[in-house]
Structures are given as structure tokens and as C-alpha cells.
Coordinates of C-alpha atoms in Angstrom, one line a residue:
Chain A
X1 CA 10.2 -1.0 44.0
X2 CA 7.7 1.0 41.8
X3 CA 8.5 -1.0 38.5
X4 CA 5.5 -3.5 38.2
X5 CA 5.6 -7.1 38.8
X6 CA 4.8 -8.9 35.2
X7 CA 2.4 -10.8 36.7
X8 CA 0.5 -11.5 39.8
X9 CA -0.3 -14.8 41.5
X10 CA -3.8 -13.7 42.2
X11 CA -5.9 -10.6 41.3
X12 CA -7.3 -9.8 44.5
X13 CA -10.2 -7.4 44.3
X14 CA -13.7 -6.2 44.9
X15 CA -16.9 -6.6 43.0
X16 CA -19.7 -3.8 43.4
X17 CA -23.3 -4.7 42.4
X18 CA -24.8 -1.1 41.9
X19 CA -28.0 -2.8 41.5
X20 CA -28.3 -3.2 45.5
X21 CA -26.2 -0.9 46.9
X22 CA -28.4 1.2 49.3
X23 CA -25.9 4.0 49.9
X24 CA -26.2 3.2 53.6
X25 CA -22.4 4.3 54.1
X26 CA -21.6 1.1 56.5
X27 CA -18.9 0.2 54.0
X28 CA -17.7 3.9 54.7
X29 CA -17.5 3.9 58.4
X30 CA -16.6 0.0 58.8
X31 CA -13.4 0.9 56.7
X32 CA -12.4 3.8 58.5
X33 CA -12.9 2.2 61.9
X34 CA -10.9 -0.8 60.8
X35 CA -8.1 0.9 59.2
X36 CA -7.5 3.6 61.8
X37 CA -6.4 0.7 63.5
X38 CA -4.8 -1.3 60.9
X39 CA -1.9 -1.2 58.2
X40 CA -2.5 2.6 57.7
X41 CA -3.3 3.3 61.4
X42 CA -4.2 6.0 62.5
X43 CA -6.4 7.7 59.9
X44 CA -6.8 11.5 60.6
X45 CA -10.2 12.5 61.8
X46 CA -10.7 16.3 62.5
X47 CA -14.0 17.8 64.1
X48 CA -15.7 14.5 63.0
X49 CA -18.9 15.8 64.6
X50 CA -18.5 19.5 64.2
X51 CA -19.3 21.8 61.3
X52 CA -16.0 21.3 59.3
X53 CA -15.2 17.4 59.3
X54 CA -12.0 16.5 57.7
X55 CA -9.6 13.3 57.4
X56 CA -8.6 10.6 55.4
X57 CA -11.3 8.0 54.1
X58 CA -10.2 5.1 51.9
X59 CA -13.6 4.4 50.7
X60 CA -16.5 7.1 49.8
X61 CA -19.9 6.5 48.7
X62 CA -21.5 9.0 45.9
X63 CA -25.0 9.1 44.9
X64 CA -25.9 10.1 41.5
X65 CA -29.1 10.8 39.5
X66 CA -28.8 9.4 35.8
X67 CA -31.0 9.0 32.8
X68 CA -31.2 6.0 30.8
X69 CA -33.5 5.3 27.6
X70 CA -35.7 8.3 28.7
X71 CA -36.1 6.9 32.6
X72 CA -34.3 8.6 35.8
X73 CA -32.5 6.5 38.0
X74 CA -30.8 6.8 41.2
X75 CA -27.4 4.8 42.1
X76 CA -25.1 4.7 44.7
X77 CA -21.7 4.5 43.7
X78 CA -18.8 3.2 46.2
X79 CA -15.4 4.6 45.3
X80 CA -12.1 3.1 46.5
X81 CA -9.0 2.1 45.1
X82 CA -9.3 -0.5 42.0
X83 CA -6.0 -1.9 42.7
X84 CA -5.2 -1.5 38.8
X85 CA -3.0 -4.2 37.1
X86 CA -0.6 -1.6 35.9
X87 CA -1.0 1.4 38.4
X88 CA 0.5 4.8 37.4
X89 CA 0.4 5.7 41.2
X90 CA 2.8 3.2 41.5
X91 CA 5.5 4.0 38.6
X92 CA 5.3 7.5 39.4
X93 CA 6.1 7.2 42.9
X94 CA 10.0 8.4 43.4
X95 CA 10.7 6.3 46.4
X96 CA 9.3 3.0 45.9
X97 CA 7.0 3.5 48.9
X98 CA 3.9 2.7 46.5
X99 CA 4.2 -0.7 45.4
X100 CA 2.3 -3.6 43.9
X101 CA 2.6 -7.0 45.6
X102 CA 3.5 -9.9 43.2
X103 CA 1.5 -12.7 45.1
X104 CA -2.0 -10.7 45.4
X105 CA -1.7 -7.6 43.4
X106 CA -2.8 -5.6 46.1
X107 CA -1.3 -2.1 45.9
X108 CA -0.1 -0.8 49.0
X109 CA 1.9 2.5 50.5
X110 CA 4.8 1.7 52.8
X111 CA 4.2 4.7 55.6
X112 CA 8.0 4.3 56.7
X113 CA 9.4 5.0 53.4
X114 CA 6.8 7.5 51.7
X115 CA 7.8 10.9 51.8
X116 CA 4.0 12.6 50.9
X117 CA 5.0 14.1 47.7
X118 CA 1.4 13.5 46.6
X119 CA 2.2 12.8 43.3
X120 CA 0.8 9.3 43.4
X121 CA -2.5 11.1 44.1
X122 CA -1.8 13.3 40.8
X123 CA -1.4 10.1 38.8
X124 CA -4.7 8.2 40.1
X125 CA -7.6 9.1 37.9
X126 CA -10.1 7.7 40.5
X127 CA -9.1 10.1 43.2
X128 CA -8.5 6.9 45.5
X129 CA -5.7 8.2 47.3
X130 CA -6.0 10.7 50.3
X131 CA -3.3 12.5 52.1
X132 CA -3.0 12.4 55.8
X133 CA -1.6 15.5 56.7
X134 CA -1.1 14.4 60.2
X135 CA 1.1 11.5 59.2
X136 CA 2.4 13.3 56.2
X137 CA 2.1 10.2 54.2
X138 CA -0.5 8.7 51.3
X139 CA -3.1 6.7 52.5
X140 CA -4.9 4.2 50.5
X141 CA -7.2 1.1 50.5
X142 CA -5.4 -2.2 51.6
X143 CA -7.9 -4.5 50.6
X144 CA -7.8 -5.0 54.3
X145 CA -4.4 -6.9 53.7
X146 CA -4.2 -7.4 57.3
X147 CA -7.8 -9.2 57.7
X148 CA -7.8 -11.4 54.8
X149 CA -4.5 -13.5 55.8
X150 CA -5.4 -12.8 59.6
X151 CA -5.7 -16.2 61.2
X152 CA -6.0 -14.8 64.6
X153 CA -9.8 -13.6 63.7
X154 CA -12.6 -15.9 62.8
X155 CA -12.6 -17.4 59.5
X156 CA -15.9 -15.6 58.2
X157 CA -14.2 -12.1 59.2
X158 CA -11.2 -12.7 56.9
X159 CA -12.7 -10.6 54.2
X160 CA -12.3 -7.1 53.6
X161 CA -14.0 -4.7 56.4
X162 CA -16.7 -3.0 53.8
X163 CA -17.6 -6.3 52.3
X164 CA -18.2 -7.8 56.1
X165 CA -20.0 -4.5 56.9
X166 CA -22.2 -4.4 53.8
X167 CA -25.9 -5.2 54.9
X168 CA -27.4 -5.9 51.3
X169 CA -24.2 -7.8 50.0
X170 CA -23.7 -5.5 47.5
X171 CA -19.7 -6.0 47.8
X172 CA -18.0 -9.3 47.3
X173 CA -14.4 -9.9 47.8
X174 CA -12.2 -12.4 45.7
X175 CA -9.7 -13.5 43.0
X176 CA -10.5 -11.7 39.7
X177 CA -7.7 -13.6 38.1
X178 CA -9.2 -17.1 38.6
X179 CA -12.2 -17.2 36.0
X180 CA -14.0 -20.1 38.1
X181 CA -13.9 -17.7 41.4
X182 CA -17.2 -16.7 42.7
X183 CA -16.5 -12.8 41.6
X184 CA -15.4 -13.9 38.3
X185 CA -18.5 -15.4 37.4
X186 CA -20.9 -13.0 38.7
X187 CA -18.6 -10.0 36.6
X188 CA -19.5 -12.5 33.6
X189 CA -23.0 -13.0 34.2
X190 CA -23.8 -9.2 34.8
X191 CA -21.4 -7.8 32.2
X192 CA -19.5 -6.1 34.9
X193 CA -17.3 -3.3 34.1
X194 CA -14.3 -1.4 35.3
X195 CA -13.9 2.3 35.6
X196 CA -12.2 4.6 33.1
X197 CA -10.4 1.9 31.3
X198 CA -9.5 4.5 28.7
X199 CA -6.3 5.1 30.9
X200 CA -5.2 1.6 30.1
X201 CA -4.3 1.1 34.0
X202 CA -6.5 -2.1 33.9
X203 CA -8.2 -1.5 37.4
X204 CA -8.9 -5.0 38.9
X205 CA -12.2 -3.9 41.0
X206 CA -15.4 -4.5 38.8
X207 CA -18.9 -2.8 38.7
X208 CA -22.1 -4.2 38.1
X209 CA -24.5 -2.3 36.6
X210 CA -28.0 -1.7 37.7
X211 CA -30.5 -4.0 36.4
X212 CA -33.1 -2.6 33.9
X213 CA -36.1 -1.6 35.4
X214 CA -39.2 -3.7 34.5
X215 CA -41.3 -1.9 31.8
X216 CA -44.2 -0.4 33.8
X217 CA -47.1 1.9 32.5
X218 CA -46.5 5.4 32.9
X219 CA -48.6 6.7 35.7
X220 CA -50.4 10.2 34.8
X221 CA -49.0 13.0 36.8
X222 CA -50.7 13.6 39.8
X223 CA -52.7 17.1 40.0
X224 CA -50.9 19.9 41.4
X225 CA -51.8 20.3 45.0
X226 CA -52.5 24.0 44.8
X227 CA -55.2 23.4 42.3
X228 CA -57.4 21.8 44.9
X229 CA -56.7 24.6 47.5
X230 CA -60.0 26.5 48.1
X231 CA -60.1 29.5 46.0
X232 CA -61.4 32.2 47.2
X233 CA -60.5 31.3 50.3
X234 CA -63.2 30.2 53.0
X235 CA -64.8 32.6 55.6
X236 CA -62.8 31.2 58.6
X237 CA -59.8 31.2 56.4
X238 CA -60.3 35.0 55.9
X239 CA -61.0 35.6 59.6
X240 CA -57.7 33.7 60.4
X241 CA -55.7 35.8 58.0
X242 CA -57.2 39.2 59.2
X243 CA -56.4 37.9 62.5
X244 CA -53.0 37.4 62.0
X245 CA -52.4 40.7 60.4
X246 CA -54.3 42.7 63.1
X247 CA -52.1 40.9 65.7
X248 CA -49.2 41.4 63.7
X249 CA -49.3 45.2 64.1
Chain B
X1 CA -4.9 21.4 40.9
X2 CA -3.7 23.1 44.0
X3 CA -0.7 25.6 43.5
X4 CA 2.0 24.7 46.2
X5 CA 3.8 27.8 46.9
X6 CA 7.0 25.5 47.6
X7 CA 6.6 24.2 44.2
X8 CA 6.2 27.3 42.5
X9 CA 9.0 28.8 44.3
X10 CA 11.0 25.5 43.3
X11 CA 10.5 25.6 40.1
X12 CA 10.7 29.3 38.9
X13 CA 14.0 29.4 41.1
X14 CA 15.9 26.6 40.3
X15 CA 14.9 26.9 36.7
X16 CA 16.4 30.3 36.6
X17 CA 19.5 29.1 38.6
X18 CA 20.0 26.2 35.8
X19 CA 19.3 28.6 33.1
X20 CA 22.0 30.9 34.5
X21 CA 24.3 28.0 34.8
X22 CA 23.6 26.9 31.2
X23 CA 24.1 30.0 29.3
X24 CA 27.5 31.0 31.8
X25 CA 28.6 27.6 30.8
X26 CA 27.9 27.8 27.1
X27 CA 29.5 31.4 27.3
X28 CA 32.7 29.9 28.8
X29 CA 32.8 27.0 26.2
X30 CA 32.7 29.5 23.4
X31 CA 35.3 31.7 24.8
X32 CA 33.0 34.6 25.4
X33 CA 32.8 35.0 29.1
X34 CA 34.1 37.9 30.7
X35 CA 37.9 37.9 31.8
X36 CA 38.6 37.6 35.3
X37 CA 37.5 34.5 37.3
X38 CA 35.8 36.6 40.1
X39 CA 33.0 37.7 37.7
X40 CA 32.7 34.1 36.3
X41 CA 32.7 32.4 40.1
X42 CA 30.1 35.3 41.5
X43 CA 27.8 34.3 38.5
X44 CA 28.4 30.5 38.8
X45 CA 27.7 31.1 42.4
X46 CA 24.2 33.1 42.1
X47 CA 23.1 29.9 40.0
X48 CA 23.9 27.6 42.5
X49 CA 22.4 29.5 45.0
X50 CA 19.2 29.9 42.8
X51 CA 19.3 25.8 42.1
X52 CA 19.6 25.4 46.1
X53 CA 17.1 27.5 47.5
X54 CA 14.4 26.1 45.1
X55 CA 15.7 22.3 45.8
X56 CA 15.6 23.3 49.3
X57 CA 12.0 24.8 49.1
X58 CA 10.8 21.8 47.0
X59 CA 11.3 19.9 50.3
X60 CA 9.0 22.1 52.3
X61 CA 5.6 20.4 50.3
X62 CA 6.6 16.9 51.3
X63 CA 5.3 15.2 54.2
X64 CA 8.3 13.7 55.4
X65 CA 11.3 16.0 54.1
X66 CA 13.8 14.1 56.0
X67 CA 13.3 11.0 53.8
X68 CA 13.8 12.9 50.7
X69 CA 17.2 11.1 49.8
X70 CA 14.8 8.0 49.1
X71 CA 13.3 9.7 46.3
X72 CA 16.7 9.0 44.2
X73 CA 16.2 5.3 44.2
X74 CA 13.2 4.6 41.6
X75 CA 14.6 6.6 38.2
X76 CA 13.8 3.6 36.3
X77 CA 10.1 4.5 36.3
X78 CA 9.8 8.0 38.1
X79 CA 10.5 11.2 36.4
X80 CA 10.5 12.7 39.7
X81 CA 13.0 10.5 41.0
X82 CA 15.1 11.3 37.6
X83 CA 14.9 14.9 38.3
X84 CA 16.3 14.6 41.7
X85 CA 19.4 12.6 40.1
X86 CA 19.9 15.0 37.6
X87 CA 19.8 17.6 40.0
X88 CA 22.3 16.2 42.4
X89 CA 24.3 15.3 39.4
X90 CA 24.8 18.4 38.0
X91 CA 26.3 19.8 41.4
X92 CA 29.4 17.8 40.4
X93 CA 30.7 19.3 37.2
X94 CA 29.2 22.9 38.6
X95 CA 30.8 22.2 41.8
X96 CA 34.4 21.2 40.5
X97 CA 34.0 24.4 38.1
X98 CA 33.6 26.7 40.9
X99 CA 36.7 25.2 42.6
X100 CA 38.4 25.8 39.5
X101 CA 37.6 29.3 39.3
X102 CA 37.8 29.8 43.2
X103 CA 41.6 28.6 43.2
X104 CA 42.3 30.2 39.5
X105 CA 43.6 26.6 38.6
X106 CA 44.6 27.0 34.9
X107 CA 43.4 23.8 33.4
X108 CA 41.9 22.5 29.9
X109 CA 39.4 20.8 32.2
X110 CA 36.9 24.1 32.4
X111 CA 35.5 23.6 28.8
X112 CA 34.2 20.0 29.7
X113 CA 33.2 21.1 33.1
X114 CA 30.9 23.6 31.6
X115 CA 29.4 21.6 29.0
X116 CA 28.7 18.8 31.6
X117 CA 26.9 21.3 33.8
X118 CA 25.0 22.7 30.8
X119 CA 23.8 19.2 29.9
X120 CA 22.9 18.6 33.5
X121 CA 20.7 21.6 33.7
X122 CA 19.1 20.7 30.4
X123 CA 18.3 17.4 31.6
X124 CA 17.2 18.3 35.1
X125 CA 14.8 21.0 33.7
X126 CA 13.5 18.5 31.1
X127 CA 12.6 15.9 33.8
X128 CA 10.7 18.7 36.0
X129 CA 8.7 19.5 32.8
X130 CA 8.4 15.9 32.5
X131 CA 6.7 15.0 35.6
X132 CA 4.0 17.0 34.9
X133 CA 3.6 16.1 31.2
X134 CA 4.0 12.3 31.9
X135 CA 0.3 12.4 33.7
X136 CA -2.8 11.3 31.5
X137 CA -5.1 12.4 34.3
X138 CA -4.5 16.0 33.8
X139 CA -4.9 17.4 30.1
X140 CA -3.3 20.9 30.8
X141 CA 0.1 19.2 31.6
X142 CA -0.2 16.2 29.7
X143 CA 1.3 17.8 26.4
X144 CA 4.9 17.6 24.5
X145 CA 4.7 21.1 24.9
X146 CA 5.0 21.2 28.6
X147 CA 8.6 20.3 28.8
X148 CA 9.5 22.8 25.8
X149 CA 7.8 25.4 27.9
X150 CA 9.8 24.5 31.1
X151 CA 13.2 24.6 29.1
X152 CA 12.2 27.8 27.1
X153 CA 11.2 29.9 30.4
X154 CA 14.4 28.4 32.0
X155 CA 16.5 29.8 29.2
X156 CA 14.7 32.9 29.0
X157 CA 15.1 33.6 32.7
X158 CA 18.7 32.6 33.0
X159 CA 19.9 34.7 30.0
X160 CA 17.9 37.9 31.4
X161 CA 19.9 37.1 34.7
X162 CA 23.1 36.5 33.0
X163 CA 22.7 39.7 30.9
X164 CA 22.0 41.8 34.3
X165 CA 24.8 40.7 36.0
X166 CA 27.2 41.2 33.2
X167 CA 25.9 44.9 33.1
X168 CA 26.6 45.1 37.0
X169 CA 30.0 43.8 36.5
X170 CA 30.9 46.2 33.3
X171 CA 30.9 43.4 30.9
X172 CA 27.5 44.0 29.2
X173 CA 27.6 41.6 25.8
X174 CA 25.5 42.5 22.9
X175 CA 25.4 38.8 22.0
X176 CA 23.7 37.8 25.5
X177 CA 21.3 41.0 25.1
X178 CA 20.1 39.2 21.8
X179 CA 20.0 36.0 23.3
X180 CA 17.5 37.0 26.2
X181 CA 15.5 38.8 23.4
X182 CA 15.3 35.8 21.4
X183 CA 14.2 33.6 24.3
X184 CA 11.8 36.0 25.9
X185 CA 10.2 36.1 22.5
X186 CA 10.2 32.1 22.2
X187 CA 8.7 31.9 25.6
X188 CA 6.0 34.2 24.8
X189 CA 5.1 32.5 21.6
X190 CA 5.1 29.3 23.5
X191 CA 2.8 30.2 26.5
X192 CA 0.0 32.2 23.9
X193 CA 0.3 28.7 21.8
X194 CA -0.2 26.7 25.2
X195 CA -3.0 28.9 26.4
X196 CA -4.7 28.6 23.1
X197 CA -4.4 24.5 22.9
X198 CA -5.9 24.2 26.5
X199 CA -8.6 26.4 25.8
X200 CA -9.3 24.8 22.5
X201 CA -9.1 21.5 24.1
X202 CA -12.4 20.7 26.3
X203 CA -11.0 17.3 27.5
X204 CA -12.0 13.8 26.3
X205 CA -13.3 12.4 29.5
X206 CA -16.8 12.8 30.3
X207 CA -18.7 12.2 33.7
X208 CA -20.3 9.5 31.6
X209 CA -17.2 7.6 31.1
X210 CA -16.0 8.0 35.0
X211 CA -19.3 6.2 36.3
X212 CA -19.3 3.9 33.5
X213 CA -22.7 2.9 33.8
X214 CA -23.5 1.6 29.8
X215 CA -26.4 4.2 28.3
X216 CA -26.1 6.2 31.4
X217 CA -26.7 10.2 30.7
X218 CA -27.4 13.5 32.1
X219 CA -25.5 12.5 35.3
X220 CA -26.3 14.8 38.7
X221 CA -24.9 14.7 42.3
X222 CA -27.8 13.3 44.1
X223 CA -25.8 13.2 47.5
X224 CA -21.7 13.8 48.0
X225 CA -19.9 11.4 49.8
X226 CA -19.1 14.0 52.8
X227 CA -20.4 17.3 53.9
X228 CA -16.9 19.3 53.3
X229 CA -14.1 19.1 50.8
X230 CA -11.7 16.3 51.0
X231 CA -8.1 15.7 50.3
X232 CA -9.3 15.3 46.9
X233 CA -11.3 17.9 46.2
X234 CA -8.8 20.3 47.7
X235 CA -5.8 19.2 46.0
X236 CA -7.5 18.0 42.3
X237 CA -10.5 20.9 42.5
X238 CA -8.7 24.0 43.0
X239 CA -10.8 26.3 41.3
X240 CA -9.8 29.9 42.8
X241 CA -7.6 30.7 39.7
X242 CA -10.3 30.3 36.8
X243 CA -12.2 33.7 37.8
X244 CA -9.1 35.7 37.0
X245 CA -7.5 33.5 34.5
X246 CA -7.7 35.7 31.4
X247 CA -6.4 38.8 33.2
X248 CA -3.6 37.1 34.9
X249 CA -2.4 35.7 31.8
X250 CA -2.2 39.1 30.3
X251 CA -0.4 40.2 33.3
X252 CA 2.0 37.4 33.2
X253 CA 2.7 37.8 29.5
X254 CA 3.2 41.5 30.1
X255 CA 5.5 41.2 33.0
X256 CA 7.1 38.0 31.8
X257 CA 8.2 38.9 28.3
X258 CA 6.6 42.4 27.8
X259 CA 8.2 44.5 29.6
X260 CA 11.8 42.8 30.0
X261 CA 11.9 42.8 26.2
X262 CA 11.3 46.7 26.1
X263 CA 13.8 47.1 29.0
X264 CA 16.5 44.9 27.4
X265 CA 16.3 46.7 23.9
X266 CA 16.6 50.2 25.7
X267 CA 19.6 48.9 27.7
X268 CA 21.2 47.9 24.3
X269 CA 20.8 51.7 23.3
X270 CA 21.4 53.4 26.7
X271 CA 24.4 51.5 27.9
X272 CA 25.1 54.1 31.1
X273 CA 21.7 53.0 32.6
X274 CA 21.8 49.2 31.6
X275 CA 22.6 47.9 35.0
X276 CA 19.7 49.6 36.5
X277 CA 17.2 49.0 33.4
X278 CA 18.1 45.0 33.2
X279 CA 17.6 44.9 37.1
X280 CA 13.9 46.1 36.8
X281 CA 13.6 43.7 33.9
X282 CA 14.4 40.6 35.9
X283 CA 12.2 41.6 38.8
X284 CA 9.4 42.0 36.5
X285 CA 10.1 38.9 34.7
X286 CA 10.6 37.2 38.1
X287 CA 6.7 38.4 39.1
X288 CA 5.4 37.1 35.5
X289 CA 7.2 33.8 36.1
X290 CA 5.5 33.4 39.6
X291 CA 2.2 34.3 38.0
X292 CA 2.8 31.7 35.0
X293 CA 3.6 29.1 37.4
X294 CA 0.8 29.7 39.5
X295 CA -1.4 29.8 36.6
X296 CA 0.0 26.2 35.5
X297 CA -1.0 24.9 38.5
X298 CA -4.5 26.8 39.0
X299 CA -5.7 26.0 35.6
X300 CA -5.1 22.3 35.2
X301 CA -8.1 20.2 36.1
X302 CA -8.1 16.7 37.2
X303 CA -10.2 13.7 36.1
X304 CA -11.0 12.5 39.3
X305 CA -13.2 15.8 39.7
X306 CA -15.7 14.3 37.4
X307 CA -16.7 12.0 40.3
X308 CA -17.4 15.0 42.0
X309 CA -19.5 17.1 39.4
X310 CA -17.4 18.4 36.7
X311 CA -18.8 17.2 33.2
X312 CA -15.5 16.8 31.4
X313 CA -11.9 17.0 31.9

């Protein structure tokens, strides 16, 4: 049913710390690896080592430069489904294949009833859904629904694959509906934000902004390297230049 | 947005079919339809063929057309689902009307059936327009004007085909010609206004808003997340149309409205050549409509492209 549940028991989601993400893409590749064998399996993967690779990925990491207070900064910016509380991708779905789970708020696609009309991807402002041309259905982040409740894997692995893979601890998973959860506390402490809240879809995932750089004395611009080149050039350099020209004929 | 040819053909062909069904039904209800059930039936069948071809084409862009029936289930929230239901529901009165005329049944029911068919045509096309107008992610579509444009273009193309068919059956109607002129002029005015509006609106979402980091400005892509375009970029980042958009708009208006208007006027004055002139007008309008619909997609920009280097959307 594509009408939304009025309230979900939990609001499971990710908290991504932009201050410590190093853009290593480990979350991206581990996501693909898990999910090509999980709920959305297989994820299309054409020409992966060639000149024109393409395929469905559920998590992408951008890298941006920006300016803040006159200082240039770099940020690595993971982007995946935000598991919105009021997702338009679900309500536009004509078949009911897109749905939001009542028990934990995870937004999923039923691959057996999706007709591949792509309207949900048009409705998502975050570009989080990717169509799989091989399967003819839409693919998206499942918050590793097949890991987090999976009692056949060790307990420490029962978190989304991207969280488990992150070497810097920039990704955390938990119940953002519970103000006492570790993720909610970190969001409160660091003024975590959601993306494009203007749309009113109430994204659950939060981003922790990069911390402010400690004030530093401005280092003088180094002298340009060309200025220190000997000019006119030395006799040896002129000899080599002459040899180069003579041999080139 | 990527213009899928199947969707362009669907919305133009079905749109013209629903327009034809609408005007034929009204003409019949108003008692102005030509005598003889065979010409009525032929026009109705023409409308249903255009509608059906379009609907079949619309399933071509689906990943799983065989599951299309499931798309009728979510009418509570989905305009696409409502469109499917309205389209199927319209077949009921239109099909019964076709049976009435096929067997020449003298019944008082033909007028209510015609009115129901007309209502179904309007409802279906309105739903088509709302599929696009209800998406806040695409500013060129998220306008109350969009369903109005779909309805007016449907009315204009339907009226033009009706005028052509009536002329071919030797039952040319001055009223239908005037209706065609009026709807073509309304279509031209509305599209002109639409293009002026989207040109004047730079988009209210910026890349600063998309990234969301408080105080960040002058955002620049340092490293893309992938080396080649992905689905999101191919579907939402379609840019080919922008280069020739201005020229294509003029071509669309001239061939959708300009030339047909001229030919319909000429047909009013020169009755003997009316069938030929109106066929040319219909073909010209068809080309114009295809270009208009292609531009409707190609000129639309999606908010998700803010993550891929676009500054505003």
C-alpha cells in the first residue's frame, strides 16, 4: 500500500559524519557487494573494469569543495536513501511496490510487483533510487534489512554493510525516533541536519556538519617556482638545448 | 528529464484520441453530429484506436509491462494509478456507445453514454497532467498550468481531427472549424505563457541547499562519485534539448498552431479543398505536438542534479 503509515514504531536510519568521512568509497563497494546478493539481488554491473562501466548502486560518495568564512574546505559526501518519514517516492507509486514499513520506517521496493515505471525516481529529490535495466525494477538502499535482523550472522555484523565497512567510523546506524539512542544524541550534540528539508518529506538520515577548523595564522604564499629558475640559462642548459634542437632535425 | 519516445507517443496519441472522443460526444449530445451512424462509428473507432495505441505504447517504457494491471491499485495516492483507472473506465461508456451505433440501436441512452465518455476523457487527461504537475522535484512541471496545457492541447488536436474527419465524410461543420481555431489559439497562448514562466523562474533550490552544510558557499565538484554517467544522470540530467530549445519552440508553435490555423481558415473559405487542407493541417499539428512534448521533457530539470554540479534547479 502506497499510502503512508501514520507513525512508525522506530525511525531507523543512518547518521553520517561529514567531519571524518575520508571518501575512501569502502561503504560504496561493501554496499554493492552485500546487496548484489541480498534483498535487491542482483545489482546490474556492466563493464565494471572497462571504459564505460554502468550499473545500479545504492550508495554514492561525492567529493565537493566549498568556501566557508573565506576558507576553502573539502568534504566527502555520501548520498543514499534517507528513508523519509513522508516519502513522495512511496505515494506516487501506482502499484504499491514502494512502501514504508510500519515497524521500523524502512522504505523498500517489492521487486515482484514493481513495474519499472521510474516515477518514484522522478519524485525523489535526492537521486537516491536507481533503475536496474537488467531486472526492469527500481533499486534502492534497504538499510540492509537482510542484515540488521539476521540472526544467522554474528551480532556485530547486524548493522548496514556501509556502517560495518567504514574504516573511520563516519557512519552510524540506529533509531533516530528514540531521543536516547546513540545516534540521536550525536545528532543533538553536533547539530546534525537533514537534506533538502524544504520538500517536507522529513528525511530520517542525518548529516553531522564538518567541525570548524581551528584558527591558524595565515601562511604567506610560497614564491612561484619559475622565479627561482636561473635566467638566463646556464651554459650547460644551453648546450643541452642546442643538442636537442640539432638531434631533432 | 530524459524524453522517453513511448511516453511522448502515448501522451500525444491518446491525448488526441481523448480530444476526438470528447468533441464527438459533445457534438452528439448537442444534436449537431452528422446523420448516419456509420460516420459516427468511424470517428468513434478512430478515437478509440488513437487512445489504445497510445496506452499500449505507454507500457513499452515499463520494465515489466506484463505487471501493468497492478498499477490500478494505488488510486488513493498515485496520479499514475488514477490515470490508468480513468483510462479503463472511459472504455465502458465509449465501448457501449460504439455498440449502440454499430447495431443501430435506437435508444435514449446514447446521449448519457456520450456525456460519460466526454467526462472520462477529461478525467484521464487531467490525471496525465497531474502526474507531472504533482512532482515538486521538477520546477518546469510543478505548475497548475501543466494539466491545463494537457487539456487544451488534447482539445485542440481532437477538434482538428474531428474537423478533418467530418470534411472527409462530406459533413464539414463551421462550428467545429471555429472550435478548432479557438482551441488552437488557446493552446498557442498557453504554451507561450508556459515558456515565458519557466524562463523567468531560475529555480528556488540551490546547490548550497542540497549539500546543506551551514554557511557553505561556492560549492564545486571535486571528484564525481563515478567515472561514467549513472541512471540518475541519464534520466534526470538530460541536456541535449537545451541547445536548440529556442528554435524548437518556434518550430513547435508554428507547426502545432500557426500552419493549422491558416489551413483551417482556408478550408472554411475553399470548401472543395477542405479535406486535403485539413489533412495537411492535422499532419502539421502532429509534428508540432511531438516536438512540444519532446521539449516538455527535455527542458525539465530535476533537483537531484544539484548533487551533480548544477547550481540551481
